[in-house]
Coordinates of C-alpha atoms in Angstrom, one line a residue:
Chain A
M1 CA -22.1 -20.7 -11.8
T2 CA -19.1 -22.9 -12.2
S3 CA -17.4 -25.9 -10.6
L4 CA -13.8 -25.9 -9.7
T5 CA -11.2 -28.7 -9.6
L6 CA -7.7 -28.7 -8.1
S7 CA -5.6 -31.7 -9.0
G8 CA -2.2 -32.3 -7.4
I9 CA -1.7 -28.5 -6.8
R10 CA 1.7 -27.6 -5.5
K11 CA 3.4 -24.3 -4.7
R12 CA 7.0 -23.7 -4.0
F13 CA 8.7 -20.4 -2.9
G14 CA 12.4 -21.0 -3.5
K15 CA 13.1 -24.2 -1.7
T16 CA 10.1 -24.0 0.6
E17 CA 7.0 -26.0 -0.5
V18 CA 4.0 -24.3 1.0
I19 CA 1.3 -26.3 -0.9
R20 CA 2.2 -29.9 -1.0
G21 CA -0.3 -31.6 -3.3
V22 CA -3.9 -30.5 -2.9
D23 CA -6.8 -32.3 -4.6
L24 CA -10.2 -30.8 -4.3
S25 CA -13.4 -30.4 -6.2
V26 CA -15.9 -27.7 -5.6
D27 CA -19.4 -28.0 -7.0
D28 CA -21.5 -25.4 -8.7
G29 CA -22.8 -22.8 -6.3
E30 CA -21.1 -24.4 -3.3
F31 CA -19.8 -22.3 -0.4
V32 CA -16.4 -23.7 0.4
V33 CA -14.3 -22.5 3.4
F34 CA -10.5 -23.0 3.6
V35 CA -9.7 -23.1 7.3
G36 CA -6.5 -23.8 9.2
P37 CA -3.9 -22.2 11.4
S38 CA -1.6 -19.4 10.3
G39 CA 0.9 -20.4 7.7
C40 CA -1.0 -23.5 6.6
G41 CA -1.2 -22.2 3.0
K42 CA -4.9 -21.4 2.8
S43 CA -4.4 -17.9 1.5
T44 CA -1.7 -19.1 -1.0
L45 CA -4.1 -21.7 -2.3
L46 CA -6.8 -19.0 -2.8
R47 CA -4.4 -16.7 -4.5
M48 CA -3.4 -19.6 -6.8
V49 CA -7.1 -20.0 -7.8
A50 CA -7.3 -16.2 -8.3
G51 CA -4.2 -16.3 -10.5
L52 CA -2.2 -14.0 -8.2
E53 CA 0.3 -16.8 -7.5
D54 CA 1.8 -19.1 -10.2
I55 CA 1.0 -22.8 -9.8
T56 CA 4.3 -24.8 -9.5
A57 CA 2.7 -28.1 -10.3
G58 CA -0.8 -29.6 -10.7
E59 CA -3.8 -28.5 -12.6
L60 CA -6.5 -26.0 -11.8
R61 CA -9.8 -26.2 -13.7
I62 CA -12.6 -23.6 -13.5
G63 CA -15.5 -25.2 -15.3
A64 CA -14.0 -27.3 -18.0
R65 CA -11.1 -25.0 -18.7
V66 CA -7.6 -25.4 -17.4
M67 CA -6.7 -22.1 -15.9
N68 CA -3.0 -22.5 -14.8
E69 CA -1.7 -19.9 -17.2
V70 CA -4.8 -17.7 -17.6
Q71 CA -4.6 -14.1 -16.4
P72 CA -6.5 -13.3 -13.2
A73 CA -9.1 -11.1 -14.9
K74 CA -9.9 -13.8 -17.5
R75 CA -10.6 -16.6 -15.0
G76 CA -14.1 -15.4 -14.2
V77 CA -13.3 -15.0 -10.6
A78 CA -13.5 -11.9 -8.3
M79 CA -11.6 -11.5 -5.0
V80 CA -12.4 -9.7 -1.8
F81 CA -9.3 -8.9 0.1
Q82 CA -8.6 -8.9 3.8
S83 CA -7.6 -5.2 3.8
Y84 CA -10.5 -4.4 1.3
A85 CA -7.9 -3.1 -1.1
L86 CA -10.0 -0.2 -2.2
Y87 CA -8.3 2.4 -4.4
P88 CA -7.8 5.4 -2.2
H89 CA -7.8 7.9 -5.0
L90 CA -11.2 6.8 -6.4
N91 CA -14.6 7.2 -4.9
V92 CA -17.0 4.3 -4.2
R93 CA -18.7 4.6 -7.6
D94 CA -15.3 4.5 -9.5
N95 CA -13.9 1.8 -7.2
M96 CA -16.8 -0.4 -8.0
G97 CA -16.8 0.4 -11.7
F98 CA -13.0 0.3 -12.2
G99 CA -12.8 -3.3 -13.3
L100 CA -15.6 -2.8 -15.8
K101 CA -13.9 0.3 -17.2
V102 CA -10.6 -1.5 -17.7
R103 CA -12.5 -4.3 -19.5
G104 CA -14.1 -1.7 -21.8
V105 CA -17.7 -2.2 -20.6
P106 CA -19.8 0.7 -22.0
V107 CA -20.7 3.6 -19.6
D108 CA -24.4 2.8 -19.5
E109 CA -23.9 -0.8 -18.7
R110 CA -21.3 0.2 -16.1
T111 CA -23.6 2.7 -14.4
R112 CA -26.5 0.1 -14.4
R113 CA -24.4 -2.6 -12.8
V114 CA -22.8 -0.3 -10.2
G115 CA -26.2 1.1 -9.3
E116 CA -27.7 -2.4 -8.9
A117 CA -24.8 -3.6 -6.7
A118 CA -25.0 -0.4 -4.7
T119 CA -28.7 -0.9 -4.1
T120 CA -28.2 -4.6 -3.1
L121 CA -25.5 -3.6 -0.6
K122 CA -27.2 -0.4 0.6
L123 CA -24.4 1.7 -0.7
D124 CA -26.5 4.2 -2.8
A125 CA -25.9 7.1 -0.4
L126 CA -22.1 6.5 -0.3
L127 CA -21.3 6.4 -4.0
D128 CA -19.5 9.7 -4.1
R129 CA -17.5 9.2 -0.9
F130 CA -13.9 8.2 -0.9
P131 CA -12.7 5.1 1.0
R132 CA -11.1 7.2 3.8
E133 CA -14.6 8.6 4.5
L134 CA -16.1 5.1 5.1
S135 CA -16.3 2.9 8.2
G136 CA -14.8 -0.6 8.2
G137 CA -18.1 -2.3 7.5
Q138 CA -18.9 0.1 4.6
R139 CA -15.5 -0.4 3.1
Q140 CA -16.1 -4.2 3.2
R141 CA -19.4 -3.8 1.5
V142 CA -17.8 -1.7 -1.2
A143 CA -15.1 -4.4 -1.7
I144 CA -17.9 -7.0 -2.0
G145 CA -19.7 -4.6 -4.4
R146 CA -16.6 -4.3 -6.6
A147 CA -16.6 -8.1 -6.8
I148 CA -20.3 -8.4 -7.6
V149 CA -20.3 -5.9 -10.5
G150 CA -17.9 -8.0 -12.5
E151 CA -20.5 -10.8 -12.5
P152 CA -17.9 -13.5 -11.8
S153 CA -18.6 -17.2 -11.7
V154 CA -16.5 -17.7 -8.6
F155 CA -16.1 -15.4 -5.6
L156 CA -13.0 -15.6 -3.6
F157 CA -12.8 -14.1 0.0
D158 CA -9.5 -13.8 1.7
E159 CA -10.3 -13.4 5.5
P160 CA -12.6 -10.5 4.6
L161 CA -14.0 -10.0 8.2
S162 CA -10.8 -10.2 10.2
N163 CA -10.3 -6.4 10.3
L164 CA -13.8 -5.8 11.7
D165 CA -14.9 -5.6 15.3
A166 CA -16.8 -8.6 16.8
E167 CA -20.3 -7.2 16.4
L168 CA -19.8 -6.1 12.8
R169 CA -18.2 -9.4 12.0
V170 CA -21.3 -11.3 13.0
H171 CA -23.4 -8.8 10.9
M172 CA -21.2 -9.0 7.8
R173 CA -21.1 -12.8 8.1
S174 CA -24.9 -13.0 7.8
E175 CA -24.7 -10.5 4.9
I176 CA -22.3 -12.8 3.1
A177 CA -24.4 -15.8 3.7
A178 CA -27.5 -13.9 2.4
L179 CA -25.5 -12.8 -0.6
H180 CA -24.6 -16.4 -1.4
Q181 CA -28.2 -17.5 -1.1
R182 CA -29.3 -14.6 -3.4
L183 CA -26.6 -15.0 -6.1
G184 CA -26.0 -18.7 -5.8
N185 CA -22.4 -18.4 -7.1
T186 CA -19.6 -20.7 -6.2
M187 CA -17.7 -19.1 -3.3
I188 CA -14.4 -19.9 -1.7
Y189 CA -13.7 -18.3 1.6
V190 CA -10.5 -18.3 3.6
T191 CA -10.6 -17.8 7.4
H192 CA -8.8 -18.9 10.5
D193 CA -12.0 -18.4 12.5
Q194 CA -13.7 -21.7 12.8
I195 CA -17.0 -20.1 13.8
E196 CA -17.1 -18.3 10.4
A197 CA -16.2 -21.6 8.8
M198 CA -18.9 -23.5 10.5
T199 CA -21.7 -21.0 10.0
L200 CA -21.0 -20.1 6.4
A201 CA -19.7 -23.3 4.7
D202 CA -21.4 -26.0 2.7
K203 CA -18.0 -27.7 2.7
I204 CA -15.0 -27.0 4.9
V205 CA -11.5 -27.8 3.8
V206 CA -9.1 -28.1 6.8
L207 CA -5.5 -27.4 5.9
R208 CA -2.3 -27.9 7.8
D209 CA 1.3 -27.4 6.5
G210 CA 0.1 -27.2 2.8
L211 CA -1.9 -30.4 3.0
V212 CA -5.6 -31.1 3.2
E213 CA -6.4 -32.8 6.5
Q214 CA -10.1 -33.3 5.9
V215 CA -12.9 -32.1 3.6
G216 CA -16.5 -32.3 4.7
S217 CA -19.6 -30.5 5.8
P218 CA -19.4 -28.6 9.1
R219 CA -21.4 -31.4 10.8
Q220 CA -19.2 -34.1 9.4
L221 CA -16.1 -32.3 10.6
Y222 CA -17.6 -31.7 14.0
E223 CA -19.1 -35.1 14.5
R224 CA -16.6 -37.4 12.8
P225 CA -13.2 -35.7 12.6
D226 CA -10.7 -37.8 10.7
N227 CA -7.8 -37.1 13.0
L228 CA -6.8 -35.4 16.2
F229 CA -5.8 -32.1 14.4
V230 CA -9.3 -31.7 12.9
A231 CA -10.9 -32.8 16.1
Q232 CA -9.1 -30.1 18.1
F233 CA -9.3 -27.4 15.4
I234 CA -13.0 -27.6 14.8
G235 CA -15.2 -26.8 17.8
S236 CA -14.9 -24.1 20.4
P237 CA -13.7 -24.6 23.1
K238 CA -11.5 -27.3 21.6
M239 CA -11.9 -31.0 22.2
N240 CA -10.3 -32.6 25.3
V241 CA -8.1 -35.5 24.5
L242 CA -7.0 -38.0 27.2
P243 CA -5.0 -41.2 27.0
L244 CA -7.4 -44.2 26.9
A245 CA -6.0 -45.6 30.1
D246 CA -7.1 -42.4 32.1
V247 CA -10.8 -42.8 31.2
R248 CA -13.4 -45.1 32.5
L249 CA -15.2 -45.8 29.3
P250 CA -19.0 -45.9 29.4
G251 CA -20.7 -48.7 27.4
G252 CA -17.9 -51.2 26.9
A253 CA -14.4 -51.4 25.5
A254 CA -12.7 -49.1 23.0
P255 CA -11.9 -50.0 19.4
A256 CA -8.8 -52.2 19.2
A257 CA -6.5 -49.6 17.7
A258 CA -7.6 -46.7 20.0
A259 CA -4.9 -45.0 22.0
S260 CA -6.6 -41.8 23.1
V261 CA -10.1 -40.6 23.5
G262 CA -11.6 -37.2 22.6
M263 CA -14.5 -35.5 24.5
R264 CA -16.0 -32.2 23.5
P265 CA -16.4 -29.7 26.4
E266 CA -20.1 -29.3 25.6
H267 CA -20.7 -33.1 25.9
L268 CA -19.3 -33.4 29.4
S269 CA -21.6 -33.3 32.4
V270 CA -20.8 -32.7 36.0
V271 CA -21.6 -35.6 38.3
S272 CA -20.4 -36.7 41.8
P273 CA -16.8 -37.9 42.1
G274 CA -16.5 -41.6 40.9
G275 CA -19.8 -41.4 39.0
G276 CA -18.4 -40.4 35.5
A277 CA -15.7 -41.2 33.0
V278 CA -13.1 -39.1 34.9
D279 CA -12.7 -37.4 38.2
G280 CA -11.1 -34.0 38.7
K281 CA -10.8 -30.8 40.6
V282 CA -12.2 -27.4 39.4
M283 CA -9.2 -25.0 39.0
I284 CA -11.0 -22.0 37.3
A285 CA -14.6 -21.3 36.5
E286 CA -15.2 -18.7 33.8
Y287 CA -18.7 -17.3 33.9
T288 CA -19.9 -16.3 30.4
G289 CA -23.6 -15.7 31.0
A290 CA -25.5 -18.7 29.6
Q291 CA -22.7 -21.1 30.5
T292 CA -19.7 -21.4 32.6
L293 CA -16.4 -22.7 31.3
L294 CA -14.8 -25.0 33.9
H295 CA -11.1 -25.7 33.8
V296 CA -10.9 -29.1 35.5
E297 CA -7.6 -30.9 36.4
A298 CA -8.0 -34.6 35.8
A299 CA -5.3 -37.3 35.6
G300 CA -2.6 -34.7 35.1
H301 CA -4.5 -32.9 32.2
T302 CA -6.6 -29.8 32.1
L303 CA -10.1 -30.5 30.7
L304 CA -12.5 -27.9 29.5
V305 CA -16.1 -28.3 30.4
L306 CA -19.1 -26.2 29.3
H307 CA -21.4 -26.2 32.3
E308 CA -24.9 -24.8 32.4
G309 CA -26.4 -23.7 35.7
E310 CA -24.7 -23.1 39.0
A311 CA -21.0 -23.6 38.7
P312 CA -19.1 -25.7 41.3
A313 CA -16.8 -23.8 43.5
N314 CA -13.1 -23.5 42.7
G315 CA -11.2 -26.4 44.2
S316 CA -14.2 -28.7 44.5
R317 CA -13.8 -32.3 43.4
L318 CA -16.3 -33.6 40.8
G319 CA -16.8 -36.4 38.3
L320 CA -17.4 -35.8 34.5
S321 CA -19.6 -38.1 32.6
I322 CA -20.2 -38.4 28.8
E323 CA -22.4 -40.5 26.6
R324 CA -20.7 -43.3 24.7
A325 CA -21.9 -41.8 21.3
N326 CA -20.0 -38.6 22.0
L327 CA -16.6 -40.2 22.4
H328 CA -14.0 -39.9 19.7
F329 CA -11.3 -42.6 19.5
F330 CA -7.9 -42.0 17.9
D331 CA -5.0 -44.4 17.3
A332 CA -1.4 -43.7 18.3
D333 CA -0.8 -41.7 15.1
G334 CA -3.7 -39.5 15.8
R335 CA -6.0 -41.0 13.1
R336 CA -9.7 -41.8 13.9
A337 CA -10.1 -45.3 15.3
G338 CA -13.6 -46.8 14.9
Chain B
M1 CA 4.0 35.7 37.0
G2 CA 2.0 33.7 39.3
S3 CA -1.1 35.9 38.7
L4 CA -1.0 35.3 34.9
T5 CA -3.8 33.3 33.5
Q6 CA -3.2 30.4 31.2
R7 CA -4.3 32.4 28.2
Q8 CA -2.0 35.4 29.0
L9 CA 0.9 33.0 29.5
R10 CA 0.2 31.5 26.1
I11 CA 0.1 34.9 24.4
I12 CA 3.4 36.0 26.0
T13 CA 5.1 32.8 25.0
Q14 CA 3.8 33.2 21.5
I15 CA 5.1 36.8 21.3
C16 CA 8.5 35.7 22.6
W17 CA 8.7 32.9 20.1
T18 CA 7.7 35.2 17.2
I19 CA 10.4 37.8 18.2
A20 CA 13.1 35.0 18.5
L21 CA 12.2 33.5 15.1
A22 CA 12.1 37.0 13.5
V23 CA 15.7 37.6 14.8
V24 CA 16.8 34.2 13.5
A25 CA 15.2 34.9 10.1
I26 CA 17.2 38.1 9.5
P27 CA 20.3 36.5 8.0
F28 CA 18.0 34.6 5.5
V29 CA 15.5 37.4 4.7
F30 CA 17.9 40.4 4.5
P31 CA 20.0 39.3 1.5
F32 CA 16.7 38.6 -0.4
L33 CA 15.3 42.0 0.4
W34 CA 18.7 43.6 -0.4
M35 CA 18.7 41.9 -3.8
I36 CA 15.2 43.2 -4.7
S37 CA 16.1 46.7 -3.3
G38 CA 19.4 46.6 -5.3
G39 CA 17.4 45.8 -8.5
F40 CA 15.6 49.2 -8.1
K41 CA 18.7 51.3 -7.3
S42 CA 21.2 52.9 -9.6
A43 CA 24.7 51.3 -9.9
N44 CA 26.2 54.0 -7.7
E45 CA 23.5 53.8 -5.0
I46 CA 23.8 50.1 -4.3
F47 CA 27.0 50.4 -2.3
G48 CA 26.5 54.1 -1.6
S49 CA 23.5 53.8 0.7
P50 CA 22.7 51.2 3.3
S51 CA 18.9 51.9 3.1
L52 CA 16.7 49.3 1.6
I53 CA 14.5 51.9 0.1
P54 CA 15.9 53.4 -3.1
R55 CA 16.3 57.2 -3.3
E56 CA 15.0 57.0 -6.8
W57 CA 13.2 53.9 -8.2
Q58 CA 15.1 52.7 -11.2
W59 CA 12.4 50.8 -13.1
Q60 CA 14.7 51.1 -16.2
N61 CA 17.0 48.4 -14.7
F62 CA 14.3 45.8 -15.4
L63 CA 14.0 46.9 -19.0
D64 CA 17.8 47.2 -19.5
V65 CA 18.2 43.5 -18.4
F66 CA 16.3 42.5 -21.6
T67 CA 18.3 44.8 -23.9
Y68 CA 21.8 44.0 -22.5
Q69 CA 21.6 40.4 -23.7
P70 CA 18.8 38.1 -25.0
F71 CA 17.4 37.7 -21.4
A72 CA 13.9 36.8 -22.5
R73 CA 15.3 34.0 -24.6
Q74 CA 17.6 32.8 -21.8
Y75 CA 14.7 32.9 -19.4
F76 CA 12.6 30.8 -21.7
N77 CA 15.6 28.4 -22.1
S78 CA 15.7 27.8 -18.4
L79 CA 12.0 27.4 -18.1
Y80 CA 11.6 24.9 -20.9
I81 CA 14.7 22.9 -19.9
A82 CA 13.5 22.7 -16.3
V83 CA 10.0 21.7 -17.3
T84 CA 11.4 19.1 -19.8
V85 CA 13.9 17.7 -17.3
T86 CA 11.2 17.5 -14.6
A87 CA 8.7 15.7 -16.9
L88 CA 11.4 13.2 -18.1
T89 CA 12.7 12.6 -14.6
L90 CA 9.2 11.9 -13.3
F91 CA 8.6 9.4 -16.2
V92 CA 12.0 7.6 -16.0
S93 CA 12.4 7.6 -12.2
S94 CA 8.9 6.4 -11.5
L95 CA 9.1 3.6 -14.1
A96 CA 12.6 2.6 -12.9
G97 CA 11.7 3.0 -9.2
Y98 CA 8.6 0.8 -9.8
A99 CA 10.7 -1.9 -11.5
L100 CA 13.2 -1.9 -8.7
A101 CA 10.5 -2.0 -6.0
R102 CA 8.2 -4.6 -7.5
L103 CA 9.6 -6.7 -10.3
R104 CA 11.6 -9.8 -9.4
F105 CA 14.2 -10.1 -12.1
A106 CA 17.7 -11.6 -12.2
G107 CA 20.3 -9.1 -11.1
S108 CA 17.9 -6.6 -9.7
A109 CA 20.0 -6.3 -6.5
L110 CA 23.1 -5.7 -8.8
V111 CA 21.3 -3.0 -10.7
G112 CA 20.4 -1.3 -7.3
L113 CA 24.0 -1.5 -6.2
F114 CA 25.3 -0.2 -9.5
L115 CA 23.0 2.8 -9.2
V116 CA 24.0 3.5 -5.6
S117 CA 27.7 3.3 -6.5
A118 CA 27.1 5.8 -9.3
L119 CA 25.7 8.2 -6.7
M120 CA 28.9 8.2 -4.9
V121 CA 31.0 9.5 -7.7
P122 CA 31.3 13.4 -7.5
E123 CA 29.8 15.2 -10.5
E124 CA 33.1 17.0 -11.1
V125 CA 34.8 13.7 -11.8
T126 CA 32.4 12.7 -14.5
I127 CA 32.1 16.0 -16.2
I128 CA 35.1 15.4 -18.5
P129 CA 34.0 12.0 -19.7
N130 CA 30.5 13.4 -20.1
F131 CA 31.9 16.3 -22.1
F132 CA 33.6 13.8 -24.5
L133 CA 30.4 11.7 -24.7
M134 CA 28.3 14.8 -25.6
K135 CA 31.0 16.0 -28.0
W136 CA 30.9 12.5 -29.7
A137 CA 27.1 12.8 -29.9
G138 CA 27.3 16.3 -31.4
F139 CA 25.5 17.9 -28.5
I140 CA 28.1 20.6 -27.6
D141 CA 26.5 24.1 -27.6
S142 CA 23.0 22.6 -27.4
H143 CA 20.6 22.1 -24.6
W144 CA 20.7 18.3 -24.8
P145 CA 23.4 17.9 -22.2
L146 CA 21.4 20.1 -19.8
I147 CA 18.4 17.7 -20.3
L148 CA 20.1 14.3 -20.6
L149 CA 22.7 14.6 -17.8
P150 CA 20.2 15.5 -15.0
V151 CA 17.7 12.9 -16.1
F152 CA 20.1 10.0 -16.3
G153 CA 22.7 11.3 -13.9
P154 CA 22.9 11.4 -10.1
Q155 CA 19.7 13.5 -9.8
G156 CA 17.8 11.0 -11.8
I157 CA 19.1 8.2 -9.6
M158 CA 18.2 10.0 -6.5
A159 CA 14.7 10.4 -7.9
T160 CA 14.6 6.7 -8.8
F161 CA 15.5 5.7 -5.2
L162 CA 12.9 8.1 -3.8
M163 CA 10.2 6.6 -6.0
R164 CA 11.4 3.1 -5.3
Q165 CA 11.1 3.6 -1.5
Y166 CA 7.6 5.0 -1.9
F167 CA 6.4 2.2 -4.2
M168 CA 7.8 -0.3 -1.8
A169 CA 5.5 1.1 0.9
L170 CA 2.4 0.9 -1.2
P171 CA 0.1 -2.0 -0.1
K172 CA 0.6 -5.0 -2.4
E173 CA -3.1 -5.9 -2.2
L174 CA -4.0 -2.8 -4.1
E175 CA -1.9 -4.0 -7.0
D176 CA -3.4 -7.5 -6.7
A177 CA -6.8 -5.8 -6.8
G178 CA -5.7 -4.1 -10.0
K179 CA -4.6 -7.3 -11.6
M180 CA -8.0 -8.9 -10.6
D181 CA -9.6 -5.9 -12.4
G182 CA -7.7 -6.7 -15.5
L183 CA -4.8 -4.4 -15.4
S184 CA -1.4 -5.3 -17.0
R185 CA 1.8 -4.6 -15.1
F186 CA 2.1 -1.3 -16.9
G187 CA -1.6 -0.6 -16.1
V188 CA -1.0 -1.2 -12.4
W189 CA 1.9 1.3 -12.5
W190 CA 0.0 3.9 -14.5
R191 CA -3.5 3.6 -13.0
I192 CA -2.8 2.6 -9.4
A193 CA 0.8 3.0 -8.3
L194 CA 1.3 6.5 -9.9
P195 CA -1.9 8.2 -8.7
M196 CA -1.2 6.9 -5.2
S197 CA 2.3 8.3 -5.3
R198 CA 1.4 11.9 -5.7
P199 CA 3.5 13.0 -2.6
A200 CA 6.6 11.3 -3.9
L201 CA 6.0 12.6 -7.4
A202 CA 5.6 16.1 -6.1
A203 CA 8.8 15.8 -4.1
V204 CA 10.7 14.6 -7.2
A205 CA 9.1 17.3 -9.4
I206 CA 10.0 20.1 -7.0
I207 CA 13.5 19.0 -6.3
T208 CA 14.2 18.3 -10.0
F209 CA 12.8 21.6 -11.1
L210 CA 14.9 23.5 -8.6
N211 CA 18.1 21.6 -9.4
S212 CA 17.6 22.2 -13.2
W213 CA 16.7 25.9 -12.6
N214 CA 19.9 26.4 -10.6
L215 CA 22.2 24.3 -12.8
F216 CA 25.4 26.3 -13.4
L217 CA 28.4 23.9 -14.1
E218 CA 26.8 22.0 -17.0
P219 CA 25.7 25.2 -18.9
L220 CA 29.1 26.7 -18.3
I221 CA 30.8 23.8 -19.9
F222 CA 28.4 22.7 -22.6
V223 CA 26.9 26.0 -23.8
S224 CA 28.7 28.8 -25.4
S225 CA 26.2 30.8 -27.5
L226 CA 24.6 33.7 -25.7
E227 CA 21.1 32.9 -27.0
K228 CA 21.5 29.3 -25.6
F229 CA 22.5 30.5 -22.1
T230 CA 20.3 29.5 -19.2
L231 CA 19.5 31.9 -16.3
P232 CA 22.4 31.1 -13.9
L233 CA 24.9 31.6 -16.7
A234 CA 23.1 34.7 -18.0
L235 CA 23.1 36.3 -14.5
S236 CA 26.9 36.0 -14.4
N237 CA 27.1 37.7 -17.8
F238 CA 25.9 41.1 -16.7
T239 CA 29.4 42.6 -16.7
D240 CA 31.0 45.8 -18.0
P241 CA 33.7 45.6 -20.8
Y242 CA 36.3 45.1 -18.0
G243 CA 34.5 42.0 -16.6
M244 CA 33.3 43.9 -13.5
P245 CA 29.7 43.0 -12.5
L246 CA 26.9 45.4 -13.3
W247 CA 25.3 45.0 -9.9
H248 CA 22.1 46.9 -10.6
L249 CA 21.4 44.7 -13.7
Q250 CA 22.5 41.6 -12.0
L251 CA 20.3 42.2 -9.0
A252 CA 17.3 43.1 -11.2
A253 CA 17.8 40.0 -13.3
T254 CA 18.2 37.8 -10.2
S255 CA 15.0 39.3 -8.8
L256 CA 13.2 38.3 -12.1
A257 CA 14.9 34.8 -11.9
V258 CA 13.5 34.0 -8.5
V259 CA 9.9 34.9 -9.5
P260 CA 8.8 31.5 -10.8
I261 CA 10.4 29.8 -7.8
L262 CA 8.7 32.2 -5.5
I263 CA 5.3 31.7 -7.2
V264 CA 5.6 28.0 -7.0
Y265 CA 6.7 28.2 -3.4
L266 CA 3.8 30.4 -2.4
I267 CA 1.3 28.1 -4.1
A268 CA 2.7 24.8 -2.8
Q269 CA 4.4 25.9 0.4
R270 CA 3.2 22.9 2.4
Q271 CA 3.9 20.4 -0.3
I272 CA 7.5 21.7 -0.8
I273 CA 8.3 21.4 2.9
E274 CA 6.9 17.9 3.0
S275 CA 8.8 17.1 -0.2
F276 CA 12.1 18.0 1.4
A277 CA 11.2 16.1 4.6
L278 CA 10.2 13.0 2.5
S279 CA 13.3 13.0 0.4
G280 CA 15.7 13.8 3.2
V281 CA 17.2 16.5 0.9
K282 CA 17.8 19.9 2.2
G283 CA 16.9 23.0 0.2

């Protein structure tokens, strides 16, 4: 197990700076998730940690050692790729043992480690199959197995579940969580799926345009987002944001600097018109089983409301109430106010 | 026709297609059969009888081929030169193709352009400068020009581009995985890129072997000793003292010359057709 420190990390491709100064520390055994929209630089940052991209400026330490110029295989990290990146000409056994073979690990040791990883990941019966003969989930398990056998200090996952169907994604997500509990290694995981981020992470790093917007636990990010971007990126459906003037605030005045107010769809309750923070008209009601997602037009904005129970009819007028503690205030620049 | 079942219709269509294809194949197959038949006929019978079946089977022709000139030696020359050229071309073109596809280095575009422009110069134009180059190197009347010119000439460049295109299509993540596993750049090429490029390697191997096997102009210009002749040159050398072709020997020798190609074709028929499709080169 190993800690990881990124200090002033920058990456430039030609004239374009894609990582614009990232400072981050990852503790021993921590599960850190990089999350952000497409093109925010999360995969590039991960590849820089792996050694697959050069670091233009800044310092990367794994443990106590500066790793900027160290070859990928000598950093003590292993990576699981989005497309699995299994060697198509090798069977599962050889795919998993390939790295050990390159490093000159003796055959006995190699066989033992591959066998153990295969047992852990329930791949014993598939060892002689080729990647083309495996399902998506099995390929992903082989890719994870290939990472495990190297006994790395740090695991790096680059959107490993994005090629799987929804059901398998949920299953593999729990397998990765279980793997982290069992191995206790430091893990860095890149995803654009914030459910994955929330469920897996000890710590989430939200990135935008090559900069860190906020670092914190899933709860911190959900309950106290530092700015509008994080507030709207974390949480599904995304937070509603209205100008302060359009909301009848419950429980007194807003903080002095506040210009807008955020309300999560799950915190809004349907009440009679005039009885809540805002009034509106139901435009669409999407029934999802346990809940209904209401699209409510209020003060020229469309608000999303997660409603339990019988949904109001389309076109009906209603009020939406919210507890004071669940309001998020932001200043004119989008930073948290109060 | 309305009473025909689907199955009967399919059979009739199949028969019609087979007949049509057989007719179309005659111009291609007939010269080949005529060549083999001629190899078994006497010199007089070749043009004396239109039948493909010899009146008397002249097995002796196939023995005379070896006594008329050092045909076994010439056969071996062609074989070892073609194998060497193929092996060297595979090595050079795959390395160069990989470098052009994957390495970012100053002037890589210029190198590519330079190679393409070299392809546009007809071989006949470069043969004289090449002759002087080989003469300067002391390679006249040796097999070196027959090995070096195809490897580093237009054929080698074609092979390099073929490999480059194939390497460019290989997923980059596999190479990244190789680097994570501890492979050097050379290791990635040797242990990942090459094994995954078997179809392209097969295409290059087949085309290069055929080209080398059929090479005529270069042996004609660079080789003068009979025992250093390659097959195409040797075949044109079965003549009487007046320079007229000895058809029965020429046809027997040609039949022997196509044997390796025929064997390779029968073994790897599908691969060869795919190779030509892949390379965009016609046979």
